[in-house]
Coordinates of C-alpha atoms and ligand atoms in Angstrom, one line a residue:
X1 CA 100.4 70.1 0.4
X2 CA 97.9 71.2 -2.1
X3 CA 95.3 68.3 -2.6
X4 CA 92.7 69.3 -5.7
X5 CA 91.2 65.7 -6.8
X6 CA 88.1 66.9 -8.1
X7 CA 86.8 67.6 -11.7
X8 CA 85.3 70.4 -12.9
X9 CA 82.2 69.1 -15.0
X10 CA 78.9 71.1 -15.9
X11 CA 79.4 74.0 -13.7
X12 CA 80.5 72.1 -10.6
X13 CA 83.2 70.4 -8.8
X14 CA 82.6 66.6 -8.6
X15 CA 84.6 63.6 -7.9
X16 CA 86.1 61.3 -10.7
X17 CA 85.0 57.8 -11.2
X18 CA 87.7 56.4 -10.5
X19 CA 88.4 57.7 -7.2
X20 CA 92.5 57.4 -7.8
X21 CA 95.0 60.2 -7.5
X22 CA 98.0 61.6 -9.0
X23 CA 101.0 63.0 -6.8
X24 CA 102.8 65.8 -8.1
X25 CA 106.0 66.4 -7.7
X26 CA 107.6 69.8 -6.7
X27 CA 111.0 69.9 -9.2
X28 CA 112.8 72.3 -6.5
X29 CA 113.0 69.7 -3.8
X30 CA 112.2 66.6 -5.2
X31 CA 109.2 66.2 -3.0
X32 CA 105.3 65.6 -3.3
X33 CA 103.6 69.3 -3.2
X34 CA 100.3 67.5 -4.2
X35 CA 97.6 65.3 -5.7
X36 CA 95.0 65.3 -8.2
X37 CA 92.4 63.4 -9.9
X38 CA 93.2 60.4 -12.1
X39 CA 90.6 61.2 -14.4
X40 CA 88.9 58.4 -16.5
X41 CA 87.4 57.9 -20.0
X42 CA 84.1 58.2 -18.0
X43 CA 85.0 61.3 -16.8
X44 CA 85.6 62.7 -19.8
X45 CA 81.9 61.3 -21.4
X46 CA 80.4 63.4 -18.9
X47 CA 82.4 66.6 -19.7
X48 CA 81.7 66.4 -23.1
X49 CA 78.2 65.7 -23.0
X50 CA 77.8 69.1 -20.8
X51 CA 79.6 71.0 -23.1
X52 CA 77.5 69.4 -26.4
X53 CA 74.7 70.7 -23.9
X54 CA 75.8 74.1 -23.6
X55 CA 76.9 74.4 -27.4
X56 CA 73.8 75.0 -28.5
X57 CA 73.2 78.4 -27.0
X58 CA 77.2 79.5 -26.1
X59 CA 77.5 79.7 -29.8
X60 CA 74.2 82.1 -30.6
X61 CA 75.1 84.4 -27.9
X62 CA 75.7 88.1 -28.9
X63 CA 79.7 88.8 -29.2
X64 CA 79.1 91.5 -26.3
X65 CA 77.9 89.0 -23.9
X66 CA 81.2 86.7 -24.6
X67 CA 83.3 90.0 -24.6
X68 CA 81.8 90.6 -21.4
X69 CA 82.4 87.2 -19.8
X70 CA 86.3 87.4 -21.2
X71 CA 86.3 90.9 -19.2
X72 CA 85.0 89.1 -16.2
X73 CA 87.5 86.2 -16.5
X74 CA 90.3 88.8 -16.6
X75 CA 89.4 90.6 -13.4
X76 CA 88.8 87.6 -11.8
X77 CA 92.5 86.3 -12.8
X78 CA 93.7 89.8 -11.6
X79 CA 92.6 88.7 -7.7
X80 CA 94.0 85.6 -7.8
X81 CA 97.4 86.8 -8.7
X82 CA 99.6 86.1 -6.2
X83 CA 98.1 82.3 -5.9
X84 CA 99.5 81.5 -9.7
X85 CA 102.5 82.9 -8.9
X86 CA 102.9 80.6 -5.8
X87 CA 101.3 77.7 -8.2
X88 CA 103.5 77.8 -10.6
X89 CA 106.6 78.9 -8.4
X90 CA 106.0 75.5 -6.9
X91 CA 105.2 73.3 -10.0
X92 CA 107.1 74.0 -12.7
X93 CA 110.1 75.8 -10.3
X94 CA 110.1 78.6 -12.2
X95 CA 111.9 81.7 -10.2
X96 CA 109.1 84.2 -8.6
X97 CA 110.1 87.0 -10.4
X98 CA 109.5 85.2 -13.7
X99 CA 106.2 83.4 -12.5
X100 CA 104.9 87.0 -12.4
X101 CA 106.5 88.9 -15.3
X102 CA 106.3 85.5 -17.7
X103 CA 103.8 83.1 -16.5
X104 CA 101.0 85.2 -14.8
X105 CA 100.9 88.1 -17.4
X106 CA 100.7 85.8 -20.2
X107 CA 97.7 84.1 -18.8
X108 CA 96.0 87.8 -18.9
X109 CA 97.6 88.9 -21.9
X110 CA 95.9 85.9 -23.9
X111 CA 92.5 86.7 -22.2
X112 CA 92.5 90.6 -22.4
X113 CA 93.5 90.5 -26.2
X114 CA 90.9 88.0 -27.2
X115 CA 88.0 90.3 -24.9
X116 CA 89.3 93.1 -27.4
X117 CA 89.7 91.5 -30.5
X118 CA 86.4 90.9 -30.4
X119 CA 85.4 94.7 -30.6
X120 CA 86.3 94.5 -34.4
X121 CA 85.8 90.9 -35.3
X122 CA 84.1 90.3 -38.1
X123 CA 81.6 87.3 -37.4
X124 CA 79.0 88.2 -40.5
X125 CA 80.2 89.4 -44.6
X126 CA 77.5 90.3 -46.8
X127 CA 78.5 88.9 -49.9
X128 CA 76.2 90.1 -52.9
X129 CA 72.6 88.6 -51.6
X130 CA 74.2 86.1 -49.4
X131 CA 75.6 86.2 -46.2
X132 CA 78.2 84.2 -44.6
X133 CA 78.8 83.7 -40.9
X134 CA 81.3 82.2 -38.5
X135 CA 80.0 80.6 -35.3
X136 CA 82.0 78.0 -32.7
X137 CA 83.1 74.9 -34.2
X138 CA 81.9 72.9 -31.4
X139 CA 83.1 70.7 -28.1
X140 CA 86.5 71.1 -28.2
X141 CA 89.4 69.4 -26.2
X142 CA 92.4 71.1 -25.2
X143 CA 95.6 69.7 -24.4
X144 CA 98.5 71.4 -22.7
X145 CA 101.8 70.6 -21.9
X146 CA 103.8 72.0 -18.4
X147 CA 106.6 74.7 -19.9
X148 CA 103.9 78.0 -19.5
X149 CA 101.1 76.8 -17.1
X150 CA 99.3 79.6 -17.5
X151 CA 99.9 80.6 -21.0
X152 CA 99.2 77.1 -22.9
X153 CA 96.2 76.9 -21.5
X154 CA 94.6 80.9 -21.9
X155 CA 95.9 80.9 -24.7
X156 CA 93.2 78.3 -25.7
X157 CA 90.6 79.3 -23.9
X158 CA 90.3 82.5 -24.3
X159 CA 90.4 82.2 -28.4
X160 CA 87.1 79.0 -27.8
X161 CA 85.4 81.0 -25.4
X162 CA 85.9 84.5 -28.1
X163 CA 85.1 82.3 -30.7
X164 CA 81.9 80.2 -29.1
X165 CA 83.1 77.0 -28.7
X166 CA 82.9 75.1 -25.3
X167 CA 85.7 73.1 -23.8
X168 CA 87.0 70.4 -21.9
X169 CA 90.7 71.2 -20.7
X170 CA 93.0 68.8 -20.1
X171 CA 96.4 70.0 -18.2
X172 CA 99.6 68.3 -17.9
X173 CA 100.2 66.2 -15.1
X174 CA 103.5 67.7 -14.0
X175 CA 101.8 71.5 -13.6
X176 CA 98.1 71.1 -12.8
X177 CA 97.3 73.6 -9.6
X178 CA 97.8 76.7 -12.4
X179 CA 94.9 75.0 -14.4
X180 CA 92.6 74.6 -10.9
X181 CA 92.8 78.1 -10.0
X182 CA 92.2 79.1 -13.9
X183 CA 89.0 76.5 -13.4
X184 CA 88.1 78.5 -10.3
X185 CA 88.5 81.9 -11.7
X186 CA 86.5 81.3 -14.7
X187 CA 84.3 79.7 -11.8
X188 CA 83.9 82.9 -10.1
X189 CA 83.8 84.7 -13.5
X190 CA 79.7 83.4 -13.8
X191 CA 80.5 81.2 -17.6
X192 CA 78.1 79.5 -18.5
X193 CA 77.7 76.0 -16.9
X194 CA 79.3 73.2 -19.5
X195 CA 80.8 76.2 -21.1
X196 CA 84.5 75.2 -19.6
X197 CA 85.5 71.5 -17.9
X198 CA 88.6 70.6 -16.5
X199 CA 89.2 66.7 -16.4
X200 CA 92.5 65.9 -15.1
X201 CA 94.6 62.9 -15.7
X202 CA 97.4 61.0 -17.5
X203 CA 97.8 62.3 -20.9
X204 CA 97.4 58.4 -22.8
X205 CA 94.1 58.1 -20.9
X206 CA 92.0 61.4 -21.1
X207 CA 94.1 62.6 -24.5
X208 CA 92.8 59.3 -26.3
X209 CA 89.4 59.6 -24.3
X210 CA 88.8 63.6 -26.2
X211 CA 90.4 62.8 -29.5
X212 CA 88.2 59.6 -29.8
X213 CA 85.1 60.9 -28.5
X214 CA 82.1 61.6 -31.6
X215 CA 81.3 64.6 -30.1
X216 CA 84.3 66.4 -29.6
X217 CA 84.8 68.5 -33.0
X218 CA 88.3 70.1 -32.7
X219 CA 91.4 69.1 -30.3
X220 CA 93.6 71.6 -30.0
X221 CA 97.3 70.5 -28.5
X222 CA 100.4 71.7 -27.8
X223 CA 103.0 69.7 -26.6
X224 CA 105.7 66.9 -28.1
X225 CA 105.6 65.2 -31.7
X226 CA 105.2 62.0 -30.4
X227 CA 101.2 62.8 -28.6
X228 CA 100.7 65.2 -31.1
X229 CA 100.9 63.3 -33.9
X230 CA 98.8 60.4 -31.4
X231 CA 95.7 63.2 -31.2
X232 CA 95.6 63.2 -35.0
X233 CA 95.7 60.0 -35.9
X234 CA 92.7 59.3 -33.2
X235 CA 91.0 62.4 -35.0
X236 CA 91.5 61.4 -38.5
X237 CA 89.1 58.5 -37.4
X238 CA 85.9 61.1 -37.5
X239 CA 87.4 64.3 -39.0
X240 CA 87.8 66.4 -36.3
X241 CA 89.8 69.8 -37.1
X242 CA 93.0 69.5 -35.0
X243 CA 95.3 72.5 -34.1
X244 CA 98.8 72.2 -32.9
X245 CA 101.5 73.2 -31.2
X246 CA 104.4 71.6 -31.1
X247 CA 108.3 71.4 -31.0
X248 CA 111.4 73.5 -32.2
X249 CA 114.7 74.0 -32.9
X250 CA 115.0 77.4 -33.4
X251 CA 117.9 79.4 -35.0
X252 CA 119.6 82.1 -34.7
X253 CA 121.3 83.8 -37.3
X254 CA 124.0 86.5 -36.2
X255 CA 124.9 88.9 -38.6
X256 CA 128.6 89.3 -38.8
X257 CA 128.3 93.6 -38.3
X258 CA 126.5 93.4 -34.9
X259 CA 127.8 94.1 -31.9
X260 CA 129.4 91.2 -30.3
X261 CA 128.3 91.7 -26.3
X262 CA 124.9 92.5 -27.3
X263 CA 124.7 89.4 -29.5
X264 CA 126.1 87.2 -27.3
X265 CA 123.4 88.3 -24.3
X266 CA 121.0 88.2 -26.1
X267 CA 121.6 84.6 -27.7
X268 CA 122.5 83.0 -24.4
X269 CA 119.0 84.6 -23.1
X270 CA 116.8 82.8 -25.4
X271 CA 118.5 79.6 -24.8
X272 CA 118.3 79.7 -20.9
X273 CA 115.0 81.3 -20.1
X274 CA 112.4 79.1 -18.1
X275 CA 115.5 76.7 -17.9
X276 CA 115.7 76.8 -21.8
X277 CA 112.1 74.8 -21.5
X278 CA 110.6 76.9 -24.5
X279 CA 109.1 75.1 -27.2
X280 CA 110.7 78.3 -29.4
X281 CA 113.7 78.6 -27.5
X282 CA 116.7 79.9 -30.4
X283 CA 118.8 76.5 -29.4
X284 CA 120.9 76.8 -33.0
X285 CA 123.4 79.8 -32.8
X286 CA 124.4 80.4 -35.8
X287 CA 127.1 83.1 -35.9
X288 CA 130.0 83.9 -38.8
X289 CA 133.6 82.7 -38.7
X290 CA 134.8 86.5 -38.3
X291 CA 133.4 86.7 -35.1
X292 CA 133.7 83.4 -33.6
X293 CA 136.5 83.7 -30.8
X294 CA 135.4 86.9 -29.5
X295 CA 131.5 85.4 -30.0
X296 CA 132.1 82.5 -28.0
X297 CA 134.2 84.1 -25.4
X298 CA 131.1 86.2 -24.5
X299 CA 128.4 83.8 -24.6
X300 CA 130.4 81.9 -22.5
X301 CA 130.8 85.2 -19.6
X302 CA 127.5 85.2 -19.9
X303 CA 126.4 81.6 -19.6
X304 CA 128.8 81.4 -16.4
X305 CA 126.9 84.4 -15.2
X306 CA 123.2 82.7 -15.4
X307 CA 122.0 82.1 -11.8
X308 CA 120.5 79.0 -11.2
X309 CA 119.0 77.8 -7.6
X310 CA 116.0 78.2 -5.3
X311 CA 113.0 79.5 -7.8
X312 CA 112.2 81.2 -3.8
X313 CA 115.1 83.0 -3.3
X314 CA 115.3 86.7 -4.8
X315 CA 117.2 87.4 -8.2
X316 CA 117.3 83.6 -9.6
X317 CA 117.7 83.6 -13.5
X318 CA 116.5 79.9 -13.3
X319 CA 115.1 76.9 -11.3
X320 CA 115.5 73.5 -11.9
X321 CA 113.8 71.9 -14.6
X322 CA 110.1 70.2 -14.2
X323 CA 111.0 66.5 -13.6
X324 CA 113.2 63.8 -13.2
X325 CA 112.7 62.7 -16.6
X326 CA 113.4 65.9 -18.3
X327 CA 116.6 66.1 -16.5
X328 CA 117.7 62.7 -17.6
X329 CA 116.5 64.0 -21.1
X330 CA 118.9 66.8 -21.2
X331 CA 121.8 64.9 -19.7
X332 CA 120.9 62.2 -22.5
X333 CA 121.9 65.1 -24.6
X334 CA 124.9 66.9 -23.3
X335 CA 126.1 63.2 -23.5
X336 CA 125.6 63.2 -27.1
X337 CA 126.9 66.2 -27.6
X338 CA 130.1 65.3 -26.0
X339 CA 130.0 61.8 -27.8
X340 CA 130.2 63.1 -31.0
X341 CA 132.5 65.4 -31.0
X342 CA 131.4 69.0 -30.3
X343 CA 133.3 71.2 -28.0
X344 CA 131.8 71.9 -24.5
X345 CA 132.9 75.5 -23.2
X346 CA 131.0 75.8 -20.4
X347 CA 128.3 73.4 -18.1
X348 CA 128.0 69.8 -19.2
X349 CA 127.1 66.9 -17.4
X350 CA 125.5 66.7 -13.6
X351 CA 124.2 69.5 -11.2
X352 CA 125.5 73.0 -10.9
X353 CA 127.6 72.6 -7.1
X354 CA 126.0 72.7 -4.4
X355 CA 122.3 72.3 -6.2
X356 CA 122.3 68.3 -5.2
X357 CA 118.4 68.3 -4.3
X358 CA 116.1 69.0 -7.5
X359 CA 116.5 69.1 -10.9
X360 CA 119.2 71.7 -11.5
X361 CA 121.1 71.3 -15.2
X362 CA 124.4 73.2 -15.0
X363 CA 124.4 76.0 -18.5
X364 CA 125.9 74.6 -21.5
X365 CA 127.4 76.1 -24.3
X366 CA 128.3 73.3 -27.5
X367 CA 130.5 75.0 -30.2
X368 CA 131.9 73.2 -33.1
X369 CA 128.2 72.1 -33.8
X370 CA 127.7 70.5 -37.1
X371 CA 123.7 70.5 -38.1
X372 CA 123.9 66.6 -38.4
X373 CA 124.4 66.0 -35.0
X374 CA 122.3 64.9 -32.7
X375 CA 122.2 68.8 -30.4
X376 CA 121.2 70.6 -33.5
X377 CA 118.4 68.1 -34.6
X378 CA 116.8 67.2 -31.8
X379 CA 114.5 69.5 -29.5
X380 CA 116.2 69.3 -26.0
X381 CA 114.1 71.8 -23.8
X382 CA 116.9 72.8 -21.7
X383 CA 119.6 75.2 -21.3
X384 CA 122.2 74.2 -24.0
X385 CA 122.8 76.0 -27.0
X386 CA 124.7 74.9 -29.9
X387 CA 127.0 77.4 -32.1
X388 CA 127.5 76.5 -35.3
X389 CA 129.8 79.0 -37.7
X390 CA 129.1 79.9 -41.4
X391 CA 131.3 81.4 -44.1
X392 CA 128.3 83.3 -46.2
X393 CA 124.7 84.6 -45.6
X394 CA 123.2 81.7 -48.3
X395 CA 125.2 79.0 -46.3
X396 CA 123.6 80.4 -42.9
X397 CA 120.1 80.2 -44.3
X398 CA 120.6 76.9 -45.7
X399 CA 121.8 75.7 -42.6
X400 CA 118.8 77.3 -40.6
X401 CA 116.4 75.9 -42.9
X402 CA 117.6 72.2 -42.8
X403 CA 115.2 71.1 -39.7
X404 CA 112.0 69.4 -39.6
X405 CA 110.9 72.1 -37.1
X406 CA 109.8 75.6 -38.1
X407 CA 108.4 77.3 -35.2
X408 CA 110.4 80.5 -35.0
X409 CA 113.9 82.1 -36.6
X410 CA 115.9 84.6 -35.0
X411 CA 118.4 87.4 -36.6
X412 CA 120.2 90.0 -35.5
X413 CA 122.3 92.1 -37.6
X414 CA 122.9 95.8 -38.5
X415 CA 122.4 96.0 -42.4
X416 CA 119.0 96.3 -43.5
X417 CA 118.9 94.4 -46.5
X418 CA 120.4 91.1 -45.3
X419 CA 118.0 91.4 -42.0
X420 CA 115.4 91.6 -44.1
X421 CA 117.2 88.8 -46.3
X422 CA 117.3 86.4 -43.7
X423 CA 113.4 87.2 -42.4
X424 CA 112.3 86.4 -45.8
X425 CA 114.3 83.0 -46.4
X426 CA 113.1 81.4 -43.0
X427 CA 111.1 78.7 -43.0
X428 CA 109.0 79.8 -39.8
X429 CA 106.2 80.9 -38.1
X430 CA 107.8 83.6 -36.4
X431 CA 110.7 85.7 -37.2
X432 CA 112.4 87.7 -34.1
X433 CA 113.9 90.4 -35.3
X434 CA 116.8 92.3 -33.6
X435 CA 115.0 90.9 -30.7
X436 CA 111.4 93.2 -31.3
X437 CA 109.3 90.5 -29.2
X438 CA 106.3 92.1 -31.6
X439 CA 102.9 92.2 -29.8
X440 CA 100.3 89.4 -28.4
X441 CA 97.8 90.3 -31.5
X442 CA 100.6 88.5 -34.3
X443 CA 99.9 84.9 -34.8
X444 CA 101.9 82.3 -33.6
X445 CA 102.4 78.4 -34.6
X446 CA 104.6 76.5 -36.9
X447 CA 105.6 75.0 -40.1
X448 CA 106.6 71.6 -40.8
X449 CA 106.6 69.1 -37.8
X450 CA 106.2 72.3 -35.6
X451 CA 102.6 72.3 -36.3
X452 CA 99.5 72.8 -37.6
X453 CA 97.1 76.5 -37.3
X454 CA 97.8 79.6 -35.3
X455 CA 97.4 80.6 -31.8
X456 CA 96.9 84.2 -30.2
X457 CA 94.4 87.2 -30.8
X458 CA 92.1 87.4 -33.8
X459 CA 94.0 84.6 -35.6
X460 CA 93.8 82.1 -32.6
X461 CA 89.8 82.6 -32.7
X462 CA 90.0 81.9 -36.3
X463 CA 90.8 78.3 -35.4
X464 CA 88.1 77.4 -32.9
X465 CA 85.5 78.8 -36.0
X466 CA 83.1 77.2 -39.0
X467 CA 82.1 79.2 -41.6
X468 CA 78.4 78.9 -43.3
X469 CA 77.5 80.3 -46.1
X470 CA 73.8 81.8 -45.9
X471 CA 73.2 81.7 -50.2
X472 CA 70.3 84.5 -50.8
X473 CA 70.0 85.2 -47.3
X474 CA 68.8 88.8 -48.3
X475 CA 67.4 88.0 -51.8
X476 CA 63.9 88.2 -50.8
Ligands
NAD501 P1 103.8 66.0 -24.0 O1 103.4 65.8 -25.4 O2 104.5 65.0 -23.2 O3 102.6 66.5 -23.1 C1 101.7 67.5 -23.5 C2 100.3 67.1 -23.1 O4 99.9 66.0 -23.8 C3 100.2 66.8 -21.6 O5 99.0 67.3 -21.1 C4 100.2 65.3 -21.6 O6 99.6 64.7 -20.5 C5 99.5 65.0 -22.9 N1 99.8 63.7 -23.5 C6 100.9 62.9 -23.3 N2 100.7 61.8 -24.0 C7 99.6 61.9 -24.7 C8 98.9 61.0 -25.6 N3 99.4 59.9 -26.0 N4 97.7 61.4 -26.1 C9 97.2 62.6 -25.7 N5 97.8 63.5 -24.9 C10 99.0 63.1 -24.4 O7 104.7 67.4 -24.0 P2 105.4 68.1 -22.7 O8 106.6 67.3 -22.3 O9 104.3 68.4 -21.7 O10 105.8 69.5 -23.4 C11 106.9 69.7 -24.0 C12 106.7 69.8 -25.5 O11 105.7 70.7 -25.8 C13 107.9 70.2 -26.3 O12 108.1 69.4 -27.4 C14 107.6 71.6 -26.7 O13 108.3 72.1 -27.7 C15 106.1 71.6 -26.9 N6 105.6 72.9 -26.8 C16 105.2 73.6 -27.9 C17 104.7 74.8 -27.9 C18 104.2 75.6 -29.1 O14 103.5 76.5 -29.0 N7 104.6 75.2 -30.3 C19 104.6 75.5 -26.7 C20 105.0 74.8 -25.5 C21 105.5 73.5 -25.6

């Protein structure tokens, strides 16, 4: 039983007003693994007031002194390794082999790239006689969802803390123990005190309490449509900035000259990974008529093929997913799916056998998919991919374009010229090409209802910044 029901506030751990706590439940086996703090509005005052305090000199002090404090925070994550692995084994079910390779190394990824983007950052331009400057916006309040523990909220922290700005971090509910131990390394890494609070809590309370508060400057969210579109209404009130990060429906457009297997492995993979709970999951397979038997006849080998069960035990492909609620999500949706007329070849509805305890969804392949229904509009954060076949390259691109999301595109194909066709014509933030994952440095975010800025290296930093413009700073 992990029991953490106090808030980090000014440099300490202290107990929130209002005294309540939060189970948390572990998705594997259905039982409470812990509690935390049911943070209050109060709780939050307090946070932001020490990080108002500790604006004032956080953003003046030399870049070296931040990049040094980002260096510390990484060798401090190092040593608590094998705890954020168990954490987030435990809370979001995630297998143990993907905790580590996935959910751990992002978290240092996010902070090692920000401690060396800094070494070229430009904070100052001379301009003529004038000079022009970028410092941290301000308090900012971060809000995270539970899909990558570690990686929603480095991500964030490491671009304020690059960029100045203090913070009051607010994790989800279902996956807060990866957030505590982040708190206690950046703890044991010396930051400055009011520099970084944690406030736990229920999303409607403390979300509300930071995107209403006068002080905070910038919220910056990832998450759902619904809350995200919540924090900027509440921040339209006063102007803060907002940054965020939200849904997706991502396609995939298979070229018809690839090679089948690969194709079909590689599109099943980025529908089931972390329990196809990725915000930029490719969930639309889009894949031309000529190859559509052989196509399907693969993806489906390899969807049986997925292992799903204990996130403990060795060589698991996937857990369950995080909660009760998710799970009745996703059947929600293989429902619909079924309902209106697509054809299931493999998975569907209920538990994979023998999985009875937890949250287990059974793989599940949709073809016959037309982009009106239901499974190709909606965002349904599990394993379930949905083919849908096109007759000409234009048609495929039409088709991938006609969602509300934009957070990434996918395309795999042989000939150079209609790869690069595709990657121009997507409406995205990110285009995966012929699977190249890229590197952590490129920027990533969305267009249309996927969101709003950029996260991740020197653009992420960008977003936590206010520029002033010094006129005839050097004309005298
Ligand atoms: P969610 O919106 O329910 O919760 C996200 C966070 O917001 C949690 O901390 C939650 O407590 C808080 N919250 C909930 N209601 C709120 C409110 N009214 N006001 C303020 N805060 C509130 O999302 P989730 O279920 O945790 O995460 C899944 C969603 O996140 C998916 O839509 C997914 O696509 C998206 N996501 C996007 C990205 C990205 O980078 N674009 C990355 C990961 C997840």
């Amino acid at each position: 039983m992990r029991t953490s029901n106090q808030q980090f506030i000014d440099g300490e751990w202290v107990n929130s007003t209002s005294q309540e706590t939060i189970e948390v439940i572990n998705p594997a086996t259905e039982s409470v693994m812990g509690t935390i703090a049911k943070g209050t509005q109060e709780d939050v005052n307090k946070a932001v007031e020490a990080a108002k305090k500790a604006y004032i000199d956080f953003r003046q002090t030399p870049t070296k002194e931040r990049q040094d404090m980002l260096n510390r925070i990484v060798e401090e994550y190092k040593k608590r390794k094998t705890d954020i692995i168990e954490a987030i084994t435990e809370e979001l079910g995630s297998p143990r082999e993907l905790s580590e390779t996935t959910h751990y190394m992002k978290g240092l990824i996010h902070f090692s790239e920000a401690r060396d983007a800094l070494d070229d950052f430009a904070f100052k331009e001379k301009r003529g006689d004038s000079l022009i400057v970028k410092e941290g916006i301000g308090v900012t309040g971060l809000v995270t969802p539970w899909n990558f523990p570690t990686n929603q909220t480095s991500v964030k922290l490491a671009a304020a803390f690059a960029a100045g700005s203090p913070v009051i971090l607010k994790p989800s509910v279902e996956t807060p123990f990866a957030a505590i131990i982040l708190a206690e390394v950046i703890q044991a890494s010396g930051v400055p005190k009011g520099v970084f609070n944690l406030v736990n809590g229920r999303g409607s309370v403390i979300g509300d309490a930071l995107s209403s508060h006068p002080d905070v400057r910038m919220m910056s969210f990832t998450g759902s449509e619904s809350a995200g579109s919540k924090i900027m209404r509440n921040s339209s009130q006063d102007f803060k900035r907002v940054s965020l990060e939200l849904g997706g429906k991502s396609p995939y457009i298979i070229l018809d000259d690839v090679d089948v297997d690969k194709a079909a492995k590689s599109a099943t993979k980025f529908v089931y990974d972390n329990s196809g709970q990725v915000c930029d999951a490719a969930t639309r397979t889009l894949i031309p008529e000529s190859i559509k038997d052989e196509f399907i006849e693969k993806a489906k080998q390899n969807m049986e093929s997925v292992r799903v069960g204990n996130p403990n035990e060795k060589n698991m492909d996937i857990g369950p997913l995080v909660s009760r609620q998710q799970f009745n999500a996703v059947q929600g949706y293989i429902k619909k799916g079924i309902d209106e007329g697509a054809t299931l070849i493999t998975g569907g509805l209920g538990k994979p056998e023998g999985l009875e305890r937890g949250y287990y969804v059974k793989p599940t392949i949709f073809s016959d998919v037309d982009n009106d229904m239901t499974i190709a509009k909606e965002e349904i954060f599990g394993p379930v991919m949905s083919i849908i076949t096109y007759s000409t390259l234009d048609e495929a691109i039409d088709i991938a374009n006609d969602t509300n999301f934009g957070l990434c595109g996918y395309v795999m194909g042989e000939n150079r010229e209609n790869v690069q066709k595709v990657a121009n014509a997507l409406e995205a933030g990110s285009i995966v090409i012929n699977e190249n994952a890229g590197t952590p440095d490129l920027p990533f975010g969305g267009y249309k209802h996927s969101g709003i800025g950029r996260e991740w290296g020197d653009y992420g930093i960008e977003e936590f910044l206010e520029v002033k413009a010094l006129k005839g700073y050097y004309a005298w």
